[in-house]
Structure formats: structure tokens, C-alpha cells
Amino acid sequence: MEMEAVAQIMGQGVDPFIFRVSLFVLALFVGYYVVWSVTPALHTPLMSVSNAISGVVVIGALIAVGVDLAQGASMGSKILGTIALTLASINIFGGFMVTQRMLAMYKKKN
Amino acid sequence: MDANIEAILYLISGVLFILSVRGLSSPETARTGNVLGMIGMGIAIIVTIVGLGEFTDPLTIGMIAGGIALGGGIGALLATRVPMTDMPQTVGMLNSFGGMSAVLVSVAAVLSPADFNIVDVATNAISMGSSIETSLGVIVGAITFSGSVIAAGKLQGVISGAPIVFKGQHPLNALLTIAALVMIGMFVVTGDATWFWAVTALAFLMGITLIIPIGGADMPVVIAILNSYSGFAGAIVGFTLGNTALIITGAMVGSSGAILSYIMCKAMNRSFISVMLGGFGGEVAEGAGGEVETRPVKQGNADDAAFVLKSAGSLIIVPGYGMAVAQAQHAIRELTDELQAKGVSVKFAIHPVAGRMPGHMNVLLAEANVSYDDVYELEDINSEFSQTDVVLVIGANDVTNPAAKTDPTSPIFGMPVLDVENAGTVLFIKRSLASGYAGIHNPLFFEDNTMMLFADAKKMVEDIVKAL
């Protein structure tokens, strides 16, 4: 009985979905305050770095490429995963590199 | 690797992404922030590959190496080659790739649910929650993809920048939305994948029908909104995968795009809804309010402009999209150097919607080595125009239009504009008297203290430098 109560307080009875929603909502708030702190002069790099970090969908692409055909997974997943991996890589490399290129241009008066 | 360690590493990667955006609060910290973002991405990729477990089949290894090498190569080429003036459509294209990746991953998850851990043990099919998540993932991702392709096409000039409107457009969009919701419902209830394919196809169509009516003047808002959507599409994939890094990043990018579109809408005095409904800037307004301008225009050449600038003590330069088109930023920097050497104070005033994306002008000026200390935002500099001798407007139009303050019938009435008419003299470089991008007539051209310099922006600025 006591263990069960502890488990409930620790949130073990909570659906993982609720944890994900909690994380998402908190991240929205963090995003809200962090993005408002970005100087308007850097709004273009903000958009390109957003492109780069949204490339983190690469995680899903890698899982899709790595599906196990021997366990009955679909070849379609592997192929689509490879395309997604390529596109996400364009975002990651293109996004970070073009951001770096832009940021290198911002100079103070010498 | 232990699942808990994996989760912690994904969390670290998410935190590094937050810091990469946080760094952009000032140009000094921005570069470090960008490097932190790269490290976060490196962690996420390595943890995921290690987490796939032992795989030795050459197919998987080849696909992973090939995909990263091909995508990385294209990305690197794009990043080093793209001219800074083409950044809006570049961001548009990258938004579309983000959306498409989310679609592909969601589809792959539906094809191989066991590998994505989304199978309900009781029914041995995709769990109900995951079928909702994957459907939302393809909808948001596909709308982002096809919408971004249209937006990038409009910015690149491949598709007409004019809004494409037809009768029954709004009812059609409403109908498509309802149909999509019904299809999701059917997929979730019946588990029949046919509904999932149908909703995927429909979403690609919706991206086109939603963006095509929006005019070129509103593209900065659209690019920001699609940026936001690409983030939310990623977050939804994060829900399917139960991945912290993806959920955090998706929420961050989602808020970023939403805030930027809010800033843009506010700077144009437009509501988000009116932008999304589209049609703005379609008809070329024939003199706002129907009043035909009869006053003569004072016209000058490079020598006249040089004469005015030589005798000025202070100058504010207002750049707009025309500067980008003419690639005039380097010539402007030369002019700035020349005048500063003569003791003229030179500042730059940037309207939030100058150019075709947020911060577009700032990047171009930075590219031309203009110090960011000399570049001011609208609210910081607007009161200074009245104490300034000369304003030089280069390729900007609507953002200087005084009709926004004085003419209630003007389509841009109420939009915050730069008060350039308060300066002693306004030099206005423009190719012709044609209306601005929003198709609105500008009474500033006819003011007594305005001198119009009709020429290509780059050529005119170069000629002024020579004349000095």
C-alpha cells in the first residue's frame, strides 16, 4: 500500500504522454522568453539556426533507416528514412554553416 | 547504451539548442551559441546511431553514411554559395526540407511500428495515441513542405508574387480541413492505413491552397509561420518517438517562428488572420483614396545628391529590398566611409519588414562591413529624423510612406513607418515612380523636401561616391 502511494507521488502511474506534454509546454515557455531576447539585427540568423536545429528530426530518420528487416520491418521505412536523413542533413549542415557565415560578418566598429 | 543515459544525453542536446538560440541575444555571443548548437546536434546523432544497437549489414551502414554524406555535401555547398540576398528563399527551402523529413519519418513509423515502439500490446496494432500523432505529423509536415515550396518559388520569382485568388477559395480550404480531420478520425478508429495515405496526400494539397493566395508583400510573415510549422512538425515526431531533444527543439523553433510572424504582422499593422486569408497587394491601388497626385516631382542626379550630402552634418540611410535586388550594399558602405571621413554622422534605420524576411537588411549591411553599432531599429531612431539633415532612402518604399499616418483610406494605414519626411532633405533612390511591393502609392515622392533620384540603386550610389 505504502509503496503504491510513493509510486503515485513519483508519477509512475502517469502516462508517458503526459510527461511529453509537460516537457513540450515548458519548452514553449522557454522558447518564448529566449526568442524575445534575440536582437532584431539577428533575426535572419535566428531563422537559419532554427532550420539547423529542426534538423534534429534526424533522430527519427536514423531510427527509420535502422529498422530491422529480419524482424519484419518494412523496406519502405528504410528507403523513406534514407531520404529523410538526407534532407535533415541538408538542414543541419546548410543551417549551421550559413548561420556561421552570416555571424562572421557582424562586426563592431574598429 | 542504458536508456536513462540516452535520455539524459538527449536532454543535454536539447539544452544546447536552447543555448544556441540564447546566444543570438547579441552578435558577440552568437558565434559561441552556434557552436553549442552544432555540439548538441553531434550528440543527438551519435547517441541515436549507438542506440540502434549492433548492426553490421552493409545496407544500413551504407544508407546512413550515404544519406549524411549526400545531405551534408548539398548543405555545405548551399551554405557557402548562396548569396546573402537570397536568404529568404533559402530559409524557405530549408523549412520545406524540415517539413518533408517529418512527413517521411511519420510514414516510416506507420510502415514499421514495432521498430518505433508504437505498437499497442493489447491489439498488436499501432496504438491510438500514436496514430493521432503520426497523422498530425504528416499533416503539419506536408503543409510545411508544399507551402514552403510555393513561398520559396514566389520569393525566387519562379511563381508570380501576386496573390492567386479564385472564387470559393476559403470554403475550399475549410472543406479540406474538415476532410482531413475526418480522415484522421477514420484512421484512428479503424486503423486502416488507407486513411493515413489519404490524409498525407490531402495535406500536401492543403499547403498549396493555403499559401498560394498570399501576396509577395506578406512573404516575410509566411516564411516565419512556415518556420514555426516546421518546428511543430518536429515536435510531433518527438511525441511519436518519445524523444526529449526533438520535443524541446520543436517547441523552441515553433515559438521562434510564431514570435517572428507576430513581430512582422505588428510592423505591418496586419492581423495574423488577414495575412493567412491572403489576397493583400493584389490590385495595384490607383492612388490611395482615389485622389490623383498632380504635384510635380523634384528630380535630381548624382551630382545634386553629392552636393546635398557634402553640406550635410548628419545622414540617415534607409535601405529596403531594392538595395538587395541591386546588390548596392557594398557601394553604400563606400559612400558611408567617404562621408564619415568628411565628418558626416551616418546612421542606418531598419524597418522590421524591410526586405523579404526578418533581419534581412541587417545581414546585407553586415556583409558589406557596416558596423552593427551604426544600424538602428525603427523605435530607436524614429525620433531622430527631425534633427537630421539628410535621409537617403535606397530601394525602400512602403516603410517610409507617410500615408500610413495620414490617410485612413490607405491599405497600410496604421502601420508604423519611418518618419523620414521630418528630415531636412529626403533623397529617394528608386528606379521609377511605380508603387511599392504592396502596390500602394507613396505621397512622399511629391513632397517639397524630397529629391527623387531615378536609377538603379547600385549605379546611383557609385555615381554619388564619384561625384564626392
Coordinates of C-alpha atoms in Angstrom, one line a residue:
Chain A
M1 CA 0.0 0.0 0.0
E2 CA 2.7 2.4 1.1
M3 CA 4.8 1.6 -2.0
E4 CA 1.9 2.3 -4.3
A5 CA 1.4 5.7 -2.7
V6 CA 5.1 6.5 -3.2
A7 CA 4.9 5.3 -6.8
Q8 CA 1.9 7.6 -7.4
I9 CA 3.7 10.6 -5.9
M10 CA 6.7 9.8 -8.0
G11 CA 4.5 9.9 -11.0
Q12 CA 4.9 6.3 -12.0
G13 CA 1.2 5.9 -12.6
V14 CA 1.3 8.8 -15.1
D15 CA 1.0 8.1 -18.8
P16 CA 4.3 8.9 -20.6
F17 CA 2.3 11.1 -22.9
I18 CA 1.6 13.5 -20.1
F19 CA 5.3 13.8 -19.4
R20 CA 5.9 14.6 -23.0
V21 CA 3.1 17.3 -23.0
S22 CA 4.6 18.7 -19.8
L23 CA 8.0 18.9 -21.4
F24 CA 6.6 20.5 -24.6
V25 CA 4.7 23.1 -22.6
L26 CA 7.7 24.1 -20.5
A27 CA 9.8 24.2 -23.7
L28 CA 7.3 26.5 -25.3
F29 CA 7.7 28.9 -22.4
V30 CA 11.5 28.7 -22.5
G31 CA 11.3 29.3 -26.3
Y32 CA 9.0 32.3 -25.8
Y33 CA 11.4 34.1 -23.4
V34 CA 14.6 33.1 -25.2
V35 CA 13.3 34.2 -28.6
W36 CA 12.1 37.6 -27.3
S37 CA 15.7 38.1 -26.1
V38 CA 17.1 37.7 -29.6
T39 CA 18.2 41.1 -31.0
P40 CA 16.2 42.1 -34.1
A41 CA 19.5 42.5 -36.0
L42 CA 20.0 38.7 -35.8
H43 CA 16.5 37.7 -36.8
T44 CA 17.8 36.2 -40.1
P45 CA 20.4 34.0 -38.4
L46 CA 17.7 33.1 -35.9
M47 CA 15.7 31.6 -38.7
S48 CA 18.6 29.8 -40.3
V49 CA 19.7 28.4 -36.9
S50 CA 16.1 27.3 -36.4
N51 CA 16.4 25.4 -39.7
A52 CA 19.6 23.8 -38.4
I53 CA 18.2 22.7 -35.1
S54 CA 15.0 21.4 -36.5
G55 CA 17.3 19.0 -38.4
V56 CA 17.3 17.1 -35.1
V57 CA 14.4 15.2 -36.7
V58 CA 17.4 13.3 -38.0
I59 CA 16.9 11.1 -34.9
G60 CA 13.7 9.8 -36.4
A61 CA 15.3 9.4 -39.8
L62 CA 18.1 7.3 -38.3
I63 CA 15.6 5.1 -36.4
A64 CA 13.8 4.6 -39.7
V65 CA 17.0 3.7 -41.6
G66 CA 17.9 1.3 -38.8
V67 CA 14.7 -0.8 -38.8
D68 CA 15.4 -4.5 -38.7
L69 CA 14.2 -6.2 -41.9
A70 CA 14.8 -9.6 -40.3
Q71 CA 12.2 -8.8 -37.7
G72 CA 9.6 -8.0 -40.3
A73 CA 10.1 -4.2 -40.7
S74 CA 9.3 -2.6 -44.0
M75 CA 11.9 -1.8 -46.6
G76 CA 9.8 1.2 -47.3
S77 CA 10.8 2.6 -43.9
K78 CA 14.5 2.2 -44.7
I79 CA 14.2 4.0 -48.0
L80 CA 12.0 6.8 -46.7
G81 CA 14.3 7.1 -43.7
T82 CA 17.3 7.5 -46.0
I83 CA 15.6 10.3 -47.9
A84 CA 14.6 11.9 -44.6
L85 CA 18.2 11.5 -43.4
T86 CA 19.5 13.3 -46.5
L87 CA 17.0 16.2 -46.2
A88 CA 17.7 16.6 -42.4
S89 CA 21.4 16.6 -43.1
I90 CA 20.9 19.4 -45.7
N91 CA 19.2 21.3 -42.9
I92 CA 21.8 20.6 -40.3
F93 CA 24.9 21.3 -42.4
G94 CA 23.3 24.1 -44.5
G95 CA 21.7 25.7 -41.5
F96 CA 24.6 25.8 -39.1
M97 CA 27.1 26.7 -41.9
V98 CA 25.1 29.5 -43.4
T99 CA 24.5 30.8 -39.8
Q100 CA 28.2 30.7 -39.1
R101 CA 28.9 32.5 -42.4
M102 CA 26.4 35.3 -41.5
L103 CA 27.5 35.7 -37.9
A104 CA 31.1 36.1 -39.0
M105 CA 30.0 39.2 -40.9
Y106 CA 28.7 41.1 -37.9
K107 CA 31.5 43.4 -36.7
K108 CA 31.8 46.2 -34.3
K109 CA 33.5 49.5 -35.2
N110 CA 37.3 49.0 -35.1
Chain B
M1 CA 23.7 2.2 -24.0
D2 CA 21.4 2.5 -21.0
A3 CA 18.1 4.1 -21.9
N4 CA 18.4 6.5 -19.0
I5 CA 21.8 7.7 -20.1
E6 CA 20.5 8.1 -23.6
A7 CA 17.6 10.2 -22.3
I8 CA 20.0 12.4 -20.4
L9 CA 22.2 12.9 -23.4
Y10 CA 19.1 13.9 -25.5
L11 CA 18.2 16.4 -22.8
I12 CA 21.7 17.8 -22.9
S13 CA 21.4 18.2 -26.6
G14 CA 18.1 20.0 -26.2
V15 CA 19.6 22.3 -23.7
L16 CA 22.5 23.1 -26.1
F17 CA 19.9 24.0 -28.7
I18 CA 18.3 26.4 -26.3
L19 CA 21.7 28.0 -25.7
S20 CA 22.3 28.3 -29.4
V21 CA 19.2 30.5 -29.7
R22 CA 20.0 32.3 -26.5
G23 CA 23.4 33.3 -27.9
L24 CA 21.7 35.3 -30.6
S25 CA 20.8 38.0 -28.0
S26 CA 24.0 39.8 -29.1
P27 CA 26.4 39.4 -32.0
E28 CA 29.3 38.8 -29.5
T29 CA 27.8 35.7 -28.1
A30 CA 26.1 34.4 -31.2
R31 CA 29.0 32.5 -32.7
T32 CA 29.6 30.6 -29.5
G33 CA 25.9 29.8 -29.4
N34 CA 26.0 28.4 -32.9
V35 CA 28.9 26.1 -32.0
L36 CA 27.0 24.9 -29.0
G37 CA 24.1 24.0 -31.3
M38 CA 26.5 22.0 -33.5
I39 CA 27.7 20.1 -30.5
G40 CA 24.1 19.4 -29.4
M41 CA 23.4 18.1 -32.9
G42 CA 26.6 15.9 -32.8
I43 CA 25.5 14.4 -29.5
A44 CA 22.0 13.7 -30.8
I45 CA 23.2 11.9 -33.9
I46 CA 25.9 9.8 -32.2
V47 CA 23.5 8.8 -29.4
T48 CA 20.9 7.7 -31.9
I49 CA 23.3 5.7 -34.0
V50 CA 24.7 4.0 -31.0
G51 CA 21.2 3.4 -29.8
L52 CA 20.3 1.5 -32.9
G53 CA 22.3 -1.4 -31.4
E54 CA 24.7 -3.6 -33.2
F55 CA 24.1 -3.5 -36.9
T56 CA 26.6 -4.8 -39.4
D57 CA 24.6 -5.2 -42.5
P58 CA 26.2 -3.2 -45.3
L59 CA 22.9 -1.8 -46.4
T60 CA 22.1 0.0 -43.2
I61 CA 25.7 1.3 -42.9
G62 CA 25.7 2.4 -46.5
M63 CA 22.3 4.2 -46.2
I64 CA 23.4 6.1 -43.1
A65 CA 26.8 7.1 -44.4
G66 CA 25.3 7.9 -47.9
G67 CA 22.4 9.9 -46.5
I68 CA 24.6 12.0 -44.2
A69 CA 27.4 12.5 -46.8
L70 CA 24.9 13.4 -49.6
G71 CA 22.8 15.8 -47.4
G72 CA 25.8 17.2 -45.7
G73 CA 27.5 17.9 -49.0
I74 CA 24.5 19.6 -50.5
G75 CA 24.0 21.6 -47.3
A76 CA 27.6 22.7 -47.2
L77 CA 27.6 23.7 -50.9
L78 CA 24.4 25.6 -50.3
A79 CA 25.7 27.4 -47.2
T80 CA 28.9 28.5 -48.9
R81 CA 27.5 29.5 -52.3
V82 CA 24.1 31.2 -51.6
P83 CA 24.2 35.0 -52.0
M84 CA 23.1 36.8 -48.8
T85 CA 20.3 38.5 -50.9
D86 CA 18.8 35.0 -51.5
M87 CA 18.5 34.1 -47.8
P88 CA 14.7 34.4 -47.6
Q89 CA 14.1 31.7 -50.2
T90 CA 17.0 29.7 -48.8
V91 CA 15.3 29.6 -45.4
G92 CA 12.0 28.8 -47.2
M93 CA 13.7 25.8 -48.9
L94 CA 15.2 24.6 -45.6
N95 CA 11.7 24.9 -43.9
S96 CA 10.4 22.6 -46.7
F97 CA 13.1 20.0 -46.0
G98 CA 12.3 20.1 -42.3
G99 CA 8.6 19.5 -43.1
M100 CA 9.3 16.7 -45.6
S101 CA 11.6 14.9 -43.1
A102 CA 8.8 15.0 -40.5
V103 CA 6.4 13.5 -43.1
L104 CA 8.8 10.8 -44.1
V105 CA 9.6 9.8 -40.5
S106 CA 5.9 9.6 -39.6
V107 CA 5.2 7.5 -42.7
A108 CA 8.2 5.2 -41.9
A109 CA 6.8 4.8 -38.3
V110 CA 3.4 3.7 -39.7
L111 CA 5.1 1.2 -42.0
S112 CA 7.3 -0.3 -39.3
P113 CA 5.5 0.4 -36.0
A114 CA 7.4 -2.2 -34.0
D115 CA 10.7 -0.6 -34.6
F116 CA 9.3 2.8 -33.4
N117 CA 7.9 1.3 -30.2
I118 CA 4.4 2.5 -31.0
V119 CA 2.6 -0.9 -31.1
D120 CA -0.2 -1.4 -28.6
V121 CA 0.4 -4.8 -27.0
A122 CA -3.3 -5.4 -26.5
T123 CA -4.3 -5.0 -30.1
N124 CA -1.0 -5.7 -31.8
A125 CA -1.5 -2.6 -34.0
I126 CA -0.4 1.0 -33.8
S127 CA -1.6 2.5 -30.5
M128 CA -4.4 5.0 -30.7
G129 CA -2.2 7.9 -29.4
S130 CA 0.5 7.2 -31.9
S131 CA -1.9 7.0 -34.8
I132 CA -3.1 10.5 -33.9
E133 CA 0.5 11.7 -33.5
T134 CA 1.7 10.3 -36.8
S135 CA -1.4 11.7 -38.6
L136 CA -0.7 15.2 -37.2
G137 CA 3.0 14.8 -38.0
V138 CA 2.2 14.2 -41.7
I139 CA -0.4 16.9 -41.9
V140 CA 1.8 19.7 -40.3
G141 CA 4.9 18.4 -42.1
A142 CA 3.2 18.2 -45.6
I143 CA 1.6 21.6 -45.3
T144 CA 5.0 23.0 -44.3
F145 CA 6.6 21.3 -47.3
S146 CA 4.3 22.3 -50.1
G147 CA 3.6 25.7 -48.5
S148 CA 7.3 26.4 -48.3
V149 CA 8.0 25.3 -51.8
I150 CA 5.3 27.8 -53.0
A151 CA 6.7 30.6 -50.8
A152 CA 10.3 30.0 -51.9
G153 CA 9.0 29.9 -55.5
K154 CA 7.3 33.3 -55.0
L155 CA 10.4 34.8 -53.5
Q156 CA 12.7 33.4 -56.2
G157 CA 10.3 34.7 -58.8
V158 CA 9.6 31.3 -60.3
I159 CA 5.9 31.7 -59.3
S160 CA 4.2 35.1 -59.6
G161 CA 4.5 37.1 -56.3
A162 CA 0.9 38.3 -56.9
P163 CA -1.7 36.6 -54.8
I164 CA -3.5 33.9 -56.7
V165 CA -7.1 34.1 -55.7
F166 CA -10.2 32.3 -57.0
K167 CA -13.8 32.1 -56.1
G168 CA -14.7 29.7 -53.3
Q169 CA -11.1 29.6 -52.0
H170 CA -11.9 30.0 -48.3
P171 CA -14.8 27.5 -48.4
L172 CA -12.4 25.1 -50.2
N173 CA -9.8 25.4 -47.5
A174 CA -12.4 24.9 -44.8
L175 CA -13.7 21.8 -46.6
L176 CA -10.2 20.4 -47.0
T177 CA -9.5 21.0 -43.3
I178 CA -12.8 19.2 -42.3
A179 CA -12.0 16.3 -44.7
A180 CA -8.5 16.0 -43.1
L181 CA -10.0 15.8 -39.6
V182 CA -12.5 13.2 -40.7
M183 CA -9.7 11.1 -42.3
I184 CA -7.6 11.3 -39.1
G185 CA -10.7 10.1 -37.2
M186 CA -11.2 7.2 -39.5
F187 CA -7.6 6.2 -39.3
V188 CA -7.6 6.3 -35.5
V189 CA -10.9 4.4 -35.2
T190 CA -10.4 1.8 -38.0
G191 CA -6.6 1.5 -38.0
D192 CA -6.9 1.2 -41.8
A193 CA -3.7 2.8 -43.3
T194 CA -5.6 3.8 -46.4
W195 CA -7.0 6.8 -44.4
F196 CA -3.4 7.7 -43.4
W197 CA -2.3 7.8 -47.0
A198 CA -5.3 9.9 -47.9
V199 CA -4.6 12.4 -45.2
T200 CA -1.0 12.6 -46.3
A201 CA -1.9 13.4 -49.9
L202 CA -4.6 15.9 -48.8
A203 CA -2.1 17.8 -46.6
F204 CA 0.3 18.3 -49.5
L205 CA -2.6 19.8 -51.4
M206 CA -3.6 22.0 -48.5
G207 CA -0.1 23.5 -48.3
I208 CA -0.5 24.8 -51.8
T209 CA -4.1 26.1 -51.4
L210 CA -3.2 27.8 -48.1
I211 CA -0.1 29.7 -49.4
I212 CA -0.9 30.5 -53.0
P213 CA -3.4 33.3 -52.2
I214 CA -0.9 35.2 -50.1
G215 CA 0.9 38.1 -51.9
G216 CA 4.6 38.8 -52.1
A217 CA 4.4 41.6 -49.6
D218 CA 3.3 39.2 -46.9
M219 CA 6.0 36.6 -47.6
P220 CA 8.2 37.6 -44.6
V221 CA 5.3 36.6 -42.4
V222 CA 4.6 33.4 -44.3
I223 CA 8.3 32.3 -44.1
A224 CA 8.2 32.9 -40.4
I225 CA 4.9 31.0 -40.0
L226 CA 6.3 28.0 -42.0
N227 CA 9.4 28.1 -39.9
S228 CA 7.2 27.8 -36.9
Y229 CA 5.2 24.9 -38.5
S230 CA 8.4 23.0 -39.4
G231 CA 9.3 23.2 -35.7
F232 CA 5.9 21.9 -34.6
A233 CA 6.1 19.1 -37.1
G234 CA 9.4 18.1 -35.5
A235 CA 7.8 18.3 -32.0
I236 CA 5.0 16.0 -33.1
V237 CA 7.6 13.5 -34.4
G238 CA 9.2 13.9 -30.9
F239 CA 6.0 12.8 -29.3
T240 CA 5.8 9.7 -31.5
L241 CA 9.4 8.8 -30.7
G242 CA 9.2 9.9 -27.0
N243 CA 12.3 11.9 -27.7
T244 CA 13.3 14.9 -25.4
A245 CA 15.6 16.6 -27.8
L246 CA 13.0 16.7 -30.5
I247 CA 10.2 17.9 -28.3
I248 CA 12.3 20.7 -26.8
T249 CA 13.7 21.8 -30.2
G250 CA 10.3 21.6 -31.9
A251 CA 8.8 23.8 -29.2
M252 CA 11.7 26.3 -29.5
V253 CA 11.5 26.6 -33.2
G254 CA 7.7 26.7 -33.1
S255 CA 7.8 29.6 -30.7
S256 CA 10.5 31.3 -32.6
G257 CA 8.6 31.3 -35.9
A258 CA 5.4 32.3 -34.2
I259 CA 7.0 35.3 -32.4
L260 CA 8.7 36.4 -35.6
S261 CA 5.4 36.3 -37.5
Y262 CA 3.8 38.3 -34.7
I263 CA 6.5 40.9 -34.9
M264 CA 6.1 41.1 -38.7
C265 CA 2.3 41.4 -38.5
K266 CA 2.6 44.1 -35.9
A267 CA 5.1 46.0 -38.1
M268 CA 2.7 45.9 -41.0
N269 CA -0.4 46.6 -38.8
R270 CA -1.9 43.4 -40.2
S271 CA -3.7 40.7 -38.3
F272 CA -2.4 37.2 -38.5
I273 CA -5.8 36.1 -39.8
S274 CA -5.9 38.7 -42.6
V275 CA -2.4 37.6 -43.7
M276 CA -3.4 34.0 -43.8
L277 CA -6.6 34.7 -45.7
G278 CA -4.5 36.2 -48.4
G279 CA -5.2 38.5 -51.3
F280 CA -3.3 41.5 -50.0
G281 CA -1.3 43.5 -52.5
G282 CA -3.2 42.1 -55.5
E283 CA -4.8 45.1 -57.1
V284 CA -2.3 47.9 -57.8
A285 CA -4.0 50.7 -55.9
E286 CA -4.6 53.6 -58.2
G287 CA -3.7 56.4 -55.8
A288 CA -4.9 55.6 -52.3
G289 CA -8.3 57.1 -51.8
G290 CA -8.8 57.7 -55.5
E291 CA -7.0 61.0 -55.3
V292 CA -4.7 61.6 -58.2
E293 CA -1.4 63.3 -57.4
T294 CA -0.8 66.4 -59.6
R295 CA 2.2 68.0 -57.8
P296 CA 5.4 67.8 -59.8
V297 CA 8.2 65.6 -58.7
K298 CA 11.6 67.1 -58.0
Q299 CA 14.2 65.1 -59.8
G300 CA 17.9 65.1 -59.4
N301 CA 21.1 63.4 -60.5
A302 CA 24.2 62.1 -58.7
D303 CA 25.9 65.5 -58.7
D304 CA 22.9 67.1 -57.0
A305 CA 22.8 64.4 -54.4
A306 CA 26.6 64.7 -53.8
F307 CA 26.1 68.4 -53.3
V308 CA 23.4 67.9 -50.7
L309 CA 25.4 65.2 -48.9
K310 CA 28.6 67.3 -48.8
S311 CA 26.9 70.1 -47.0
A312 CA 25.1 67.8 -44.5
G313 CA 26.1 67.3 -40.9
S314 CA 24.1 64.1 -40.4
L315 CA 22.7 61.4 -42.6
I316 CA 20.3 58.5 -42.0
I317 CA 20.3 55.8 -44.7
V318 CA 17.0 53.8 -45.0
P319 CA 17.6 50.6 -47.0
G320 CA 14.9 48.4 -48.4
Y321 CA 14.5 45.4 -50.7
G322 CA 15.7 47.5 -53.7
M323 CA 19.1 47.6 -52.1
A324 CA 19.2 43.8 -52.0
V325 CA 18.0 43.5 -55.6
A326 CA 20.6 45.9 -56.9
Q327 CA 23.3 44.4 -54.6
A328 CA 24.0 48.0 -53.6
Q329 CA 25.2 47.3 -50.0
H330 CA 28.9 47.5 -50.8
A331 CA 28.5 50.7 -52.7
I332 CA 26.6 52.1 -49.7
R333 CA 29.4 51.1 -47.4
E334 CA 31.8 53.1 -49.7
L335 CA 29.6 56.1 -49.5
T336 CA 29.4 55.8 -45.8
D337 CA 33.2 55.6 -45.4
E338 CA 33.6 58.6 -47.7
L339 CA 31.1 60.7 -45.8
Q340 CA 32.3 59.7 -42.3
A341 CA 35.8 60.7 -43.4
K342 CA 34.3 64.1 -44.2
G343 CA 32.9 64.3 -40.7
V344 CA 29.3 63.5 -41.5
S345 CA 27.5 61.4 -39.0
V346 CA 26.0 58.3 -40.8
K347 CA 23.4 56.0 -39.3
F348 CA 21.2 53.3 -40.7
A349 CA 17.5 52.9 -40.0
I350 CA 15.9 49.5 -40.4
H351 CA 12.2 48.9 -40.5
P352 CA 11.2 45.4 -39.2
V353 CA 9.7 44.4 -42.5
A354 CA 12.3 46.0 -44.8
G355 CA 13.4 43.3 -47.2
R356 CA 11.8 39.9 -47.6
M357 CA 12.5 38.4 -44.2
P358 CA 13.1 39.5 -40.6
G359 CA 16.6 40.9 -40.2
H360 CA 17.3 40.7 -44.0
M361 CA 18.8 44.3 -44.2
N362 CA 21.0 43.8 -41.1
V363 CA 22.6 40.8 -42.7
L364 CA 23.3 42.6 -46.0
L365 CA 24.8 45.6 -44.2
A366 CA 26.9 43.3 -42.1
E367 CA 28.1 41.5 -45.3
A368 CA 29.2 44.9 -46.6
N369 CA 31.2 45.5 -43.4
V370 CA 28.9 48.2 -41.9
S371 CA 29.4 48.2 -38.2
Y372 CA 26.3 47.0 -36.3
D373 CA 26.7 49.9 -33.9
D374 CA 25.6 52.2 -36.7
V375 CA 22.4 50.2 -37.5
Y376 CA 19.3 51.1 -35.6
E377 CA 15.8 49.7 -35.3
L378 CA 12.7 51.7 -36.1
E379 CA 11.7 52.6 -32.5
D380 CA 15.3 53.6 -31.6
I381 CA 15.8 56.0 -34.4
N382 CA 12.4 57.3 -35.4
S383 CA 12.6 60.4 -33.2
E384 CA 16.0 61.4 -34.7
F385 CA 14.7 62.1 -38.2
S386 CA 13.6 65.6 -37.2
Q387 CA 17.1 66.5 -36.1
T388 CA 18.7 65.0 -39.2
D389 CA 19.9 67.0 -42.3
V390 CA 19.5 64.3 -45.0
V391 CA 17.8 61.0 -45.3
L392 CA 18.8 58.7 -48.1
V393 CA 16.2 56.1 -49.0
I394 CA 17.5 53.2 -51.0
G395 CA 15.1 50.8 -52.5
A396 CA 12.6 51.1 -49.6
N397 CA 9.1 52.5 -50.3
D398 CA 6.1 51.4 -48.3
V399 CA 8.0 51.5 -44.9
T400 CA 8.6 55.3 -45.5
N401 CA 5.0 56.0 -46.7
P402 CA 3.5 58.9 -44.7
A403 CA 0.0 57.8 -45.9
A404 CA 0.2 55.2 -43.2
K405 CA -0.1 58.0 -40.7
T406 CA -2.3 60.5 -42.5
D407 CA -4.6 58.7 -45.0
P408 CA -7.3 56.4 -43.3
T409 CA -8.2 55.0 -46.7
S410 CA -4.7 53.7 -47.4
P411 CA -4.4 49.9 -47.2
I412 CA -1.4 50.4 -44.9
F413 CA -3.0 53.0 -42.6
G414 CA -1.8 52.4 -39.1
M415 CA 1.4 50.6 -40.0
P416 CA 4.4 52.0 -38.1
V417 CA 6.6 53.8 -40.6
L418 CA 9.9 55.6 -40.6
D419 CA 9.3 59.4 -40.2
V420 CA 11.7 60.3 -43.0
E421 CA 9.7 63.3 -44.1
N422 CA 10.7 65.1 -40.9
A423 CA 14.4 65.3 -42.1
G424 CA 15.7 68.4 -43.8
T425 CA 16.1 66.8 -47.2
V426 CA 14.9 63.3 -48.4
L427 CA 16.9 61.7 -51.2
F428 CA 15.0 58.9 -52.7
I429 CA 16.7 56.4 -55.0
K430 CA 14.2 54.4 -57.0
R431 CA 14.0 53.0 -60.5
S432 CA 10.7 54.7 -61.4
L433 CA 7.7 56.2 -59.8
A434 CA 6.0 52.8 -59.6
S435 CA 4.2 51.7 -56.5
G436 CA 5.9 49.6 -53.8
Y437 CA 5.7 45.9 -53.4
A438 CA 2.4 46.2 -51.6
G439 CA 1.1 48.2 -54.6
I440 CA 0.5 51.4 -52.7
H441 CA 1.1 54.9 -53.9
N442 CA 3.7 57.0 -51.9
P443 CA 2.9 60.7 -51.4
L444 CA 6.4 61.2 -50.1
F445 CA 7.7 61.4 -53.7
F446 CA 5.8 64.7 -54.2
E447 CA 7.0 66.5 -51.0
D448 CA 8.9 69.7 -51.4
N449 CA 11.9 68.5 -49.5
T450 CA 12.1 65.2 -51.5
M451 CA 14.5 64.8 -54.4
M452 CA 13.9 61.7 -56.5
L453 CA 17.0 60.0 -58.0
F454 CA 15.7 57.7 -60.7
A455 CA 18.3 55.0 -61.3
D456 CA 19.5 51.6 -60.3
A457 CA 20.4 51.8 -56.6
K458 CA 23.9 50.5 -57.0
K459 CA 24.8 52.6 -60.0
M460 CA 23.4 55.8 -58.4
V461 CA 25.3 55.2 -55.1
E462 CA 28.5 54.6 -57.1
D463 CA 28.0 57.8 -59.1
I464 CA 27.4 59.8 -55.9
V465 CA 30.6 58.4 -54.4
K466 CA 32.4 59.5 -57.6
A467 CA 30.8 62.9 -57.5
L468 CA 32.0 63.4 -53.9

